[in-house]
Amino acid sequence: MVTDLERQIQRRRTFAIISHPDAGKTTLTEKFLLYGGAIQLAGTVKGKKNTKHAVSDWMEIEKQRGISVTSSVLQFEYRDFCINILDTPGHQDFSEDTYRTLMAADSAVMVIDASKGVEDQTRKLFKVCTLRHIPIFTFINKMDRVAKDPYALLEEIEQELGIDTYAINWPVGSGKEFKGVYERDKQTLIRFEGINGTREALAIETDIQDASIKEALTPEQYQQLMDDVELLDGAGVEFDLERVQQGQLSPVCFGSALTNFGVEPFLNHFLDMTTPPLPRQTDQQTLVPTNHDFSAFVFKIQANMNKAHRDRMAFMRICSGKFEKGMDVFHVQGNKKIKLSQSKQLMADSRETVEEAYAGDIIGVFDPGIFSIGDTICVGKEKICYEGIPTFAPEHFASVRNKDTMKRKQFVKGITQIAQEGAIQIFQSIQGGMEEIIVGVVGVLQFEVLEYRLKNEYSVDIVQTPLSYQYIRWIQNKDIALQQLNLSSDTRKIQDLKGNYLLLFNNEWGVRWATEKNKDLILTEYSK
Ligand code: G4P
């Protein structure tokens, strides 16, 4: 007999949406929520161009709609599924948190702008998804605008990202000539009838053999569709669910989020092909989600959710069992029993105190400053430890100095604490002190956050000098003779707080020089 725990976990789907800014992530999310009945009012996110993007997109929606959708996670029900969408902040909000969030997801939806193809931020996020081989579903958006050739788009995804694609549906035309999508499994054409002043496109589904199809399309479009169908069936990659679930084959749907065309079929295909939460690796074993003992790991820490207090929230992904409010748990890294109080779950329409949650869900708990990113929380006799969250390579660097030498102590304390929370990474010259600190960030907004927080929370003023480095790599082989490395003259050797050695490069050429001239040197873009 299926227990309630098994049933609850079985119906959970936890995924992140990855995209380059403006590809349509927010619009697509909003349409998903609409199907789940989480928000009554669908529409376009207006006025975004005029507002500063210093807050997450979802907070933008929140402001504009007067409803409370908050960053981190949105949960809603659709069919019999309980869906968790994890926010991957973009724009200036792009930070290491964006990458870490992907560690908590079981799959990803990749939104691509049909006129632009694969863009920079998508490329970066995709790379992180492949670390864990999670399934990736592609939604090629904005077909109501002039788009690139669909074959060229699929080829671009395959070439640039190194993943095979399988077209679930196929577009007929684009922009003004967009006539709909051909659903390959049902052999029907879902016709796009234009928006004609209404906000949502009419979607009429017609069998491909139906005579009306010929009337709806121009003779060229009809011929093209027939040729495409033949080509896709004859020459395309075979559909293989196992490869999808291993992240080797990405199912692709074409549509238009803004006009709400093709969104629901995409959501249904996605739900049918994804799995519930899967077992996760601990230091001792592979732990199944339906294990009765609750366990979770911290993937994000957000400081100052409430400006009046220096409070922090730790967001954790439940990996097994059931969470109950106020339960006693064991914090493995702190080696302490604690009570998980003030737990919050961020629902689509409110931030509610969560009474219970299951494997696959995300909860936010009040953090009195005890948690670090990657920490494990569990109950039961065995103390387990989930694989930690990697530290990802920052992309922007600055040298940071304390203005007032009398405040050295506060400066060191502040910058170290902020680094521990995971907002920034700090490095030192080898054998150097804390007088000059090199700060590395994934998104430039973090520099502003650092300056603001040091001033407001630690009363420390700093001077930041941007550095021209663009690439950083961890040296994996710890025993390598640093002095003997053959490096370009502008490459700098530094170390992190854990004593790992790293190299800073001004350009890709420098990275290539280092790897080509030092055959034994192993460089990585992330550190475990
Ligand atoms: P993001 O979260 O990925 O950054 O993208 P977002 O959804 O905010 O969409 C970016 C812009 O693209 C928005 O326009 C949005 O309306 C538009 N958009 C999204 N999906 C589609 C689509 O299917 N077709 C078309 N034609 N446009 C789409 P904006 O100009 O920034 O805002 P607005 O003034 O249109 O609201």
Short mmCIF file of C-alpha atoms in Angstrom, two decimals, residues 61-495:
data_model
loop_
_atom_site.label_atom_id
_atom_site.label_comp_id
_atom_site.label_asym_id
_atom_site.label_seq_id
_atom_site.Cartn_x
_atom_site.Cartn_y
_atom_site.Cartn_z
CA ILE A 61 5.62 40.99 -10.07
CA GLU A 62 4.82 41.26 -6.43
CA LYS A 63 4.96 45.04 -6.53
CA GLN A 64 3.01 45.35 -9.71
CA ARG A 65 0.29 42.91 -8.86
CA GLY A 66 -0.02 43.79 -5.23
CA ILE A 67 0.28 40.11 -4.41
CA SER A 68 3.02 38.50 -2.50
CA VAL A 69 5.14 36.25 -4.62
CA THR A 70 8.54 36.19 -3.06
CA SER A 71 11.87 35.09 -4.32
CA SER A 72 13.40 31.71 -3.62
CA VAL A 73 10.49 29.40 -4.37
CA LEU A 74 6.92 29.36 -5.54
CA GLN A 75 4.71 26.41 -4.81
CA PHE A 76 1.45 25.63 -6.56
CA GLU A 77 -0.81 22.73 -7.42
CA TYR A 78 -1.59 21.63 -10.96
CA ARG A 79 -3.37 18.41 -11.94
CA ASP A 80 -2.33 16.15 -9.09
CA PHE A 81 1.15 17.64 -8.92
CA CYS A 82 2.60 19.82 -6.24
CA ILE A 83 5.04 22.02 -8.11
CA ASN A 84 7.96 23.98 -6.67
CA ILE A 85 9.56 26.54 -8.97
CA LEU A 86 12.87 27.83 -7.75
CA ASP A 87 13.82 31.37 -8.60
CA THR A 88 17.13 31.87 -10.35
CA PRO A 89 17.66 35.63 -9.98
CA GLY A 90 18.84 37.30 -13.16
CA HIS A 91 19.67 40.87 -14.24
CA GLN A 92 21.83 42.67 -11.67
CA ASP A 93 20.61 40.19 -9.08
CA PHE A 94 22.64 37.49 -10.78
CA SER A 95 24.91 36.07 -8.13
CA GLU A 96 26.35 32.85 -6.83
CA ASP A 97 22.96 32.18 -5.26
CA THR A 98 21.62 31.75 -8.76
CA TYR A 99 24.03 28.87 -9.28
CA ARG A 100 23.45 27.38 -5.84
CA THR A 101 19.72 27.30 -6.38
CA LEU A 102 20.32 24.87 -9.22
CA MET A 103 21.79 22.44 -6.68
CA ALA A 104 18.36 22.28 -5.04
CA ALA A 105 16.44 21.65 -8.27
CA ASP A 106 15.61 18.24 -9.74
CA SER A 107 15.24 19.54 -13.26
CA ALA A 108 15.43 22.77 -15.24
CA VAL A 109 13.35 24.59 -17.81
CA MET A 110 15.52 26.55 -20.21
CA VAL A 111 13.81 29.50 -21.88
CA ILE A 112 15.35 30.69 -25.12
CA ASP A 113 14.38 33.78 -27.09
CA ALA A 114 13.65 32.50 -30.60
CA SER A 115 15.18 35.57 -32.25
CA LYS A 116 18.37 35.45 -30.20
CA GLY A 117 19.16 31.79 -29.61
CA VAL A 118 21.56 30.69 -26.88
CA GLU A 119 22.78 33.69 -24.87
CA ASP A 120 25.49 34.25 -22.33
CA GLN A 121 23.65 33.76 -19.03
CA THR A 122 21.84 30.68 -20.32
CA ARG A 123 25.20 29.21 -21.23
CA LYS A 124 26.52 29.77 -17.68
CA LEU A 125 23.45 28.36 -15.96
CA PHE A 126 23.33 25.41 -18.30
CA LYS A 127 26.91 24.54 -17.40
CA VAL A 128 25.95 24.38 -13.73
CA CYS A 129 22.95 22.14 -14.51
CA THR A 130 25.21 19.69 -16.28
CA LEU A 131 27.32 19.28 -13.13
CA ARG A 132 24.46 17.27 -11.70
CA HIS A 133 23.13 15.85 -14.99
CA ILE A 134 19.62 17.07 -14.26
CA PRO A 135 17.00 16.88 -17.02
CA ILE A 136 16.70 20.10 -19.04
CA PHE A 137 13.53 21.04 -20.93
CA THR A 138 13.69 23.77 -23.53
CA PHE A 139 10.98 26.30 -24.28
CA ILE A 140 11.75 28.37 -27.36
CA ASN A 141 9.83 31.53 -26.68
CA LYS A 142 8.57 34.55 -28.62
CA MET A 143 7.52 32.68 -31.77
CA ASP A 144 5.03 35.51 -32.32
CA ARG A 145 8.06 37.59 -33.25
CA VAL A 146 10.40 37.07 -36.19
CA ALA A 147 12.48 34.07 -35.15
CA LYS A 148 15.58 32.28 -36.27
CA ASP A 149 15.09 29.17 -38.36
CA PRO A 150 13.96 26.34 -36.01
CA TYR A 151 16.55 23.90 -37.36
CA ALA A 152 19.26 26.49 -36.80
CA LEU A 153 18.03 27.04 -33.24
CA LEU A 154 18.20 23.35 -32.40
CA GLU A 155 21.62 23.09 -33.97
CA GLU A 156 22.79 26.07 -31.95
CA ILE A 157 21.62 24.43 -28.71
CA GLU A 158 23.34 21.18 -29.64
CA GLN A 159 26.58 22.82 -30.73
CA GLU A 160 26.87 25.46 -28.05
CA LEU A 161 25.62 23.49 -25.08
CA GLY A 162 26.56 19.99 -26.09
CA ILE A 163 23.16 18.40 -25.49
CA ASP A 164 20.99 16.54 -28.01
CA THR A 165 17.54 17.92 -28.68
CA TYR A 166 14.21 16.32 -29.45
CA ALA A 167 11.47 18.55 -30.87
CA ILE A 168 8.19 17.74 -29.13
CA ASN A 169 6.41 20.17 -31.40
CA TRP A 170 7.39 22.13 -34.46
CA PRO A 171 6.52 25.72 -35.39
CA VAL A 172 4.83 26.84 -38.58
CA GLY A 173 6.24 30.26 -39.46
CA SER A 174 7.11 32.98 -36.98
CA GLY A 175 6.26 36.62 -36.30
CA LYS A 176 3.31 37.82 -38.36
CA GLU A 177 3.40 34.53 -40.23
CA PHE A 178 3.27 32.39 -37.10
CA LYS A 179 0.48 29.86 -37.61
CA GLY A 180 0.98 27.51 -34.69
CA VAL A 181 2.80 24.39 -33.65
CA TYR A 182 2.58 20.83 -34.91
CA GLU A 183 2.30 18.37 -32.01
CA ARG A 184 4.30 15.39 -33.14
CA ASP A 185 2.84 12.76 -30.82
CA LYS A 186 -0.78 13.58 -31.60
CA GLN A 187 -0.16 14.63 -35.21
CA THR A 188 -2.22 17.74 -34.75
CA LEU A 189 -1.67 21.38 -35.48
CA ILE A 190 -2.38 23.74 -32.61
CA ARG A 191 -3.28 26.84 -34.54
CA PHE A 192 -2.25 30.28 -33.43
CA GLU A 193 -5.02 32.61 -34.39
CA GLY A 194 -3.29 35.81 -33.46
CA ILE A 195 -4.18 37.89 -30.50
CA ASN A 196 -6.62 40.25 -32.20
CA GLY A 197 -6.68 42.68 -29.35
CA THR A 198 -7.23 40.01 -26.72
CA ARG A 199 -4.40 39.20 -24.40
CA GLU A 200 -4.33 35.50 -24.98
CA ALA A 201 -4.04 33.74 -28.29
CA LEU A 202 -6.74 31.35 -29.37
CA ALA A 203 -5.37 27.87 -29.67
CA ILE A 204 -7.39 25.52 -31.89
CA GLU A 205 -6.16 21.98 -32.24
CA THR A 206 -6.81 20.32 -35.59
CA ASP A 207 -5.80 16.95 -36.98
CA ILE A 208 -3.03 17.35 -39.53
CA GLN A 209 -5.08 15.43 -42.13
CA ASP A 210 -8.01 17.79 -41.77
CA ALA A 211 -8.79 19.78 -44.91
CA SER A 212 -9.02 23.02 -42.96
CA ILE A 213 -5.26 22.92 -42.34
CA LYS A 214 -4.59 23.58 -45.99
CA GLU A 215 -6.87 26.60 -45.90
CA ALA A 216 -5.28 28.01 -42.79
CA LEU A 217 -1.76 27.93 -44.21
CA THR A 218 -0.25 29.41 -47.35
CA PRO A 219 0.69 26.75 -49.94
CA GLU A 220 4.38 27.33 -49.09
CA GLN A 221 3.77 26.92 -45.38
CA TYR A 222 1.74 23.78 -45.95
CA GLN A 223 4.46 22.26 -48.09
CA GLN A 224 7.13 23.28 -45.61
CA LEU A 225 5.19 21.66 -42.77
CA MET A 226 4.80 18.41 -44.70
CA ASP A 227 8.52 18.41 -45.47
CA ASP A 228 9.38 19.19 -41.84
CA VAL A 229 7.19 16.39 -40.52
CA GLU A 230 8.86 13.94 -42.86
CA LEU A 231 12.33 15.17 -42.03
CA LEU A 232 11.79 15.14 -38.27
CA ASP A 233 10.33 11.67 -38.27
CA GLY A 234 12.92 10.32 -40.65
CA ALA A 235 16.16 12.00 -39.68
CA GLY A 236 15.68 13.37 -36.17
CA VAL A 237 17.07 11.92 -32.94
CA GLU A 238 14.92 9.14 -31.42
CA PHE A 239 13.00 10.03 -28.32
CA ASP A 240 14.51 8.32 -25.29
CA LEU A 241 13.04 9.10 -21.88
CA GLU A 242 16.00 7.64 -20.07
CA ARG A 243 18.37 10.01 -21.87
CA VAL A 244 16.03 12.90 -21.03
CA GLN A 245 16.12 11.98 -17.37
CA GLN A 246 19.91 11.73 -17.41
CA GLY A 247 20.22 15.22 -18.89
CA GLN A 248 21.56 14.02 -22.24
CA LEU A 249 18.56 14.81 -24.42
CA SER A 250 16.51 17.99 -24.08
CA PRO A 251 12.86 17.93 -25.18
CA VAL A 252 12.06 21.17 -27.00
CA CYS A 253 8.75 23.01 -27.35
CA PHE A 254 8.11 26.17 -29.34
CA GLY A 255 5.60 28.74 -28.19
CA SER A 256 4.92 32.22 -26.97
CA ALA A 257 4.66 32.90 -23.27
CA LEU A 258 3.31 36.41 -23.66
CA THR A 259 0.32 35.30 -25.70
CA ASN A 260 0.05 32.16 -23.58
CA PHE A 261 0.45 29.99 -26.64
CA GLY A 262 1.92 26.52 -26.17
CA VAL A 263 2.52 27.05 -22.45
CA GLU A 264 0.04 24.53 -21.08
CA PRO A 265 1.03 21.76 -23.53
CA PHE A 266 4.65 22.43 -22.55
CA LEU A 267 3.83 22.20 -18.84
CA ASN A 268 1.99 18.93 -19.40
CA HIS A 269 4.80 17.39 -21.44
CA PHE A 270 7.24 18.54 -18.80
CA LEU A 271 5.28 17.03 -15.92
CA ASP A 272 4.82 13.75 -17.74
CA MET A 273 8.53 13.38 -18.43
CA THR A 274 10.07 14.54 -15.17
CA THR A 275 10.56 12.41 -12.12
CA PRO A 276 9.64 13.06 -8.50
CA PRO A 277 12.55 13.86 -6.17
CA LEU A 278 15.31 11.32 -6.68
CA PRO A 279 17.70 9.74 -4.20
CA ARG A 280 20.61 11.96 -3.18
CA GLN A 281 24.15 11.08 -2.25
CA THR A 282 25.35 11.42 1.34
CA ASP A 283 28.78 10.66 2.73
CA GLN A 284 27.57 7.18 3.63
CA GLN A 285 24.94 6.11 1.15
CA THR A 286 22.39 7.03 -1.46
CA LEU A 287 19.37 8.17 0.50
CA VAL A 288 15.88 7.73 -0.94
CA PRO A 289 13.39 10.58 -0.46
CA THR A 290 10.79 8.26 1.01
CA ASN A 291 13.06 7.42 3.92
CA HIS A 292 11.02 8.23 7.03
CA ASP A 293 13.74 10.29 8.62
CA PHE A 294 13.70 13.94 7.67
CA SER A 295 16.86 15.34 6.11
CA ALA A 296 17.69 18.55 4.23
CA PHE A 297 20.59 20.74 3.16
CA VAL A 298 21.02 24.51 3.19
CA PHE A 299 21.51 25.99 -0.27
CA LYS A 300 20.95 29.67 0.36
CA ILE A 301 21.24 32.13 3.19
CA GLN A 302 19.53 35.46 2.94
CA ALA A 303 20.55 38.13 5.40
CA ASN A 304 18.51 41.07 6.54
CA MET A 305 15.09 39.96 5.40
CA ASN A 306 13.89 42.33 8.07
CA LYS A 307 15.90 45.55 8.19
CA ALA A 308 15.06 46.22 11.84
CA HIS A 309 16.92 43.12 12.98
CA ARG A 310 20.01 41.49 11.71
CA ASP A 311 18.06 38.38 10.91
CA ARG A 312 18.91 35.72 8.42
CA MET A 313 16.87 33.05 6.73
CA ALA A 314 18.39 29.76 5.74
CA PHE A 315 16.70 28.06 2.81
CA MET A 316 16.85 24.33 2.79
CA ARG A 317 15.88 21.70 0.34
CA ILE A 318 14.21 18.70 1.94
CA CYS A 319 15.78 15.53 0.58
CA SER A 320 13.96 12.87 2.57
CA GLY A 321 11.00 12.38 4.86
CA LYS A 322 8.58 14.89 6.23
CA PHE A 323 9.13 18.19 7.97
CA GLU A 324 6.91 19.22 10.85
CA LYS A 325 6.91 22.65 12.39
CA GLY A 326 9.00 22.99 15.53
CA MET A 327 10.61 19.59 15.13
CA ASP A 328 13.91 18.76 16.83
CA VAL A 329 16.66 18.11 14.35
CA PHE A 330 20.38 17.61 14.33
CA HIS A 331 22.59 20.21 12.66
CA VAL A 332 25.48 18.07 11.49
CA GLN A 333 28.14 20.74 10.87
CA GLY A 334 27.33 22.49 14.15
CA ASN A 335 27.20 19.11 15.93
CA LYS A 336 24.13 20.31 17.83
CA LYS A 337 20.49 19.50 18.35
CA ILE A 338 18.27 22.40 17.34
CA LYS A 339 14.58 23.18 16.99
CA LEU A 340 13.44 24.25 13.54
CA SER A 341 11.21 27.10 14.50
CA GLN A 342 9.79 29.99 12.53
CA SER A 343 9.75 27.92 9.40
CA LYS A 344 8.34 29.58 6.35
CA GLN A 345 7.20 28.26 3.07
CA LEU A 346 6.88 30.72 0.27
CA MET A 347 3.63 29.99 -1.47
CA ALA A 348 2.63 31.73 -4.64
CA ASP A 349 0.19 33.98 -2.88
CA SER A 350 1.59 34.36 0.58
CA ARG A 351 4.48 33.69 2.82
CA GLU A 352 3.00 31.23 5.21
CA THR A 353 4.25 29.53 8.25
CA VAL A 354 4.71 25.99 7.17
CA GLU A 355 3.23 23.25 9.32
CA GLU A 356 4.52 20.37 7.26
CA ALA A 357 6.52 19.84 4.10
CA TYR A 358 7.91 16.87 2.19
CA ALA A 359 11.00 15.79 0.30
CA GLY A 360 11.24 18.01 -2.76
CA ASP A 361 9.95 21.09 -0.93
CA ILE A 362 11.96 24.11 0.13
CA ILE A 363 11.55 25.71 3.53
CA GLY A 364 13.07 28.85 4.93
CA VAL A 365 13.97 28.82 8.61
CA PHE A 366 15.13 31.55 10.92
CA ASP A 367 18.91 31.42 11.20
CA PRO A 368 20.48 32.88 14.31
CA GLY A 369 23.82 32.76 12.49
CA ILE A 370 24.57 29.06 12.83
CA PHE A 371 24.11 27.77 9.31
CA SER A 372 26.50 27.81 6.39
CA ILE A 373 25.79 27.01 2.78
CA GLY A 374 25.85 23.25 2.22
CA ASP A 375 25.07 22.27 5.84
CA THR A 376 23.02 19.14 6.51
CA ILE A 377 20.09 18.92 8.93
CA CYS A 378 18.69 15.50 9.81
CA VAL A 379 16.87 13.36 12.32
CA GLY A 380 17.39 9.71 13.10
CA LYS A 381 20.15 7.68 14.59
CA GLU A 382 22.62 8.08 11.78
CA LYS A 383 24.29 11.44 11.28
CA ILE A 384 24.47 11.88 7.56
CA CYS A 385 26.11 14.59 5.50
CA TYR A 386 24.99 15.62 2.02
CA GLU A 387 27.60 16.37 -0.60
CA GLY A 388 28.50 20.03 -0.13
CA ILE A 389 27.59 22.79 -2.55
CA PRO A 390 30.47 23.77 -4.80
CA THR A 391 31.94 27.26 -4.72
CA PHE A 392 31.58 28.67 -8.21
CA ALA A 393 34.10 30.83 -10.03
CA PRO A 394 33.42 34.55 -9.54
CA GLU A 395 33.66 36.72 -12.62
CA HIS A 396 34.28 40.21 -11.27
CA PHE A 397 37.05 41.24 -8.92
CA ALA A 398 38.00 44.20 -6.81
CA SER A 399 40.68 45.02 -4.33
CA VAL A 400 39.08 46.12 -1.06
CA ARG A 401 40.75 48.21 1.62
CA ASN A 402 39.52 49.45 4.93
CA LYS A 403 39.52 53.30 5.03
CA ASP A 404 40.07 53.67 8.74
CA THR A 405 42.93 51.52 10.02
CA MET A 406 41.55 51.84 13.57
CA LYS A 407 38.60 49.69 12.52
CA ARG A 408 40.64 46.78 11.31
CA LYS A 409 38.89 44.30 13.60
CA GLN A 410 35.38 45.22 12.48
CA PHE A 411 36.49 45.18 8.86
CA VAL A 412 37.91 41.66 9.10
CA LYS A 413 34.90 40.41 11.06
CA GLY A 414 32.38 41.98 8.69
CA ILE A 415 33.95 40.89 5.46
CA THR A 416 34.55 37.35 6.76
CA GLN A 417 30.97 36.98 7.94
CA ILE A 418 29.56 38.26 4.67
CA ALA A 419 31.83 35.83 2.83
CA GLN A 420 30.62 32.97 5.07
CA GLU A 421 27.04 33.74 4.14
CA GLY A 422 28.14 33.18 0.57
CA ALA A 423 27.35 36.63 -0.84
CA ILE A 424 30.96 37.25 -1.87
CA GLN A 425 34.21 35.31 -2.00
CA ILE A 426 37.38 36.66 -0.49
CA PHE A 427 40.96 35.96 -1.37
CA GLN A 428 44.38 37.05 -0.19
CA SER A 429 47.79 37.29 -1.70
CA ILE A 430 49.78 34.23 -0.85
CA GLN A 431 51.25 34.77 2.60
CA GLY A 432 49.51 38.15 2.59
CA GLY A 433 47.52 39.60 5.47
CA MET A 434 43.98 40.91 5.60
CA GLU A 435 45.06 44.49 4.81
CA GLU A 436 44.26 44.10 1.17
CA ILE A 437 41.53 41.68 0.31
CA ILE A 438 40.55 40.60 -3.14
CA VAL A 439 36.82 40.22 -3.43
CA GLY A 440 35.31 38.09 -6.18
CA VAL A 441 31.63 38.11 -7.09
CA VAL A 442 29.46 36.37 -9.66
CA GLY A 443 27.22 39.44 -10.19
CA VAL A 444 28.43 43.04 -9.83
CA LEU A 445 25.53 44.10 -7.60
CA GLN A 446 27.26 42.20 -4.79
CA PHE A 447 29.99 44.90 -4.66
CA GLU A 448 27.34 47.47 -3.79
CA VAL A 449 25.75 45.10 -1.29
CA LEU A 450 29.15 44.57 0.36
CA GLU A 451 29.86 48.29 0.70
CA TYR A 452 26.37 48.97 2.02
CA ARG A 453 26.38 46.14 4.52
CA LEU A 454 29.87 46.90 5.88
CA LYS A 455 28.83 50.50 6.45
CA ASN A 456 25.42 49.76 7.94
CA GLU A 457 26.09 46.65 9.95
CA TYR A 458 29.74 47.03 10.91
CA SER A 459 30.27 50.83 10.63
CA VAL A 460 33.18 50.30 8.30
CA ASP A 461 33.97 52.40 5.21
CA ILE A 462 35.88 50.75 2.44
CA VAL A 463 37.63 51.67 -0.77
CA GLN A 464 37.03 49.29 -3.65
CA THR A 465 39.31 49.32 -6.68
CA PRO A 466 38.08 47.25 -9.62
CA LEU A 467 40.59 44.72 -10.91
CA SER A 468 40.76 43.76 -14.54
CA TYR A 469 40.84 40.00 -13.96
CA GLN A 470 38.14 38.04 -15.73
CA TYR A 471 38.85 34.43 -14.89
CA ILE A 472 39.70 32.56 -11.74
CA ARG A 473 40.62 28.89 -11.40
CA TRP A 474 41.23 26.66 -8.42
CA ILE A 475 44.44 24.66 -8.47
CA GLN A 476 43.34 21.10 -7.72
CA ASN A 477 46.73 19.49 -7.22
CA LYS A 478 47.69 20.85 -3.82
CA ASP A 479 51.27 19.59 -3.93
CA ILE A 480 52.28 21.46 -7.09
CA ALA A 481 55.32 23.75 -6.80
CA LEU A 482 53.73 27.18 -7.16
CA GLN A 483 56.97 29.05 -7.78
CA GLN A 484 57.84 26.82 -10.68
CA LEU A 485 54.65 27.33 -12.63
CA ASN A 486 55.14 28.81 -16.07
CA LEU A 487 52.49 31.56 -16.20
CA SER A 488 51.89 34.68 -18.29
CA SER A 489 53.28 37.77 -16.54
CA ASP A 490 49.83 39.17 -15.69
CA THR A 491 48.60 35.99 -13.97
CA ARG A 492 48.31 36.35 -10.20
CA LYS A 493 48.59 33.63 -7.56
CA ILE A 494 46.22 33.96 -4.61
CA GLN A 495 44.63 31.82 -1.91
#
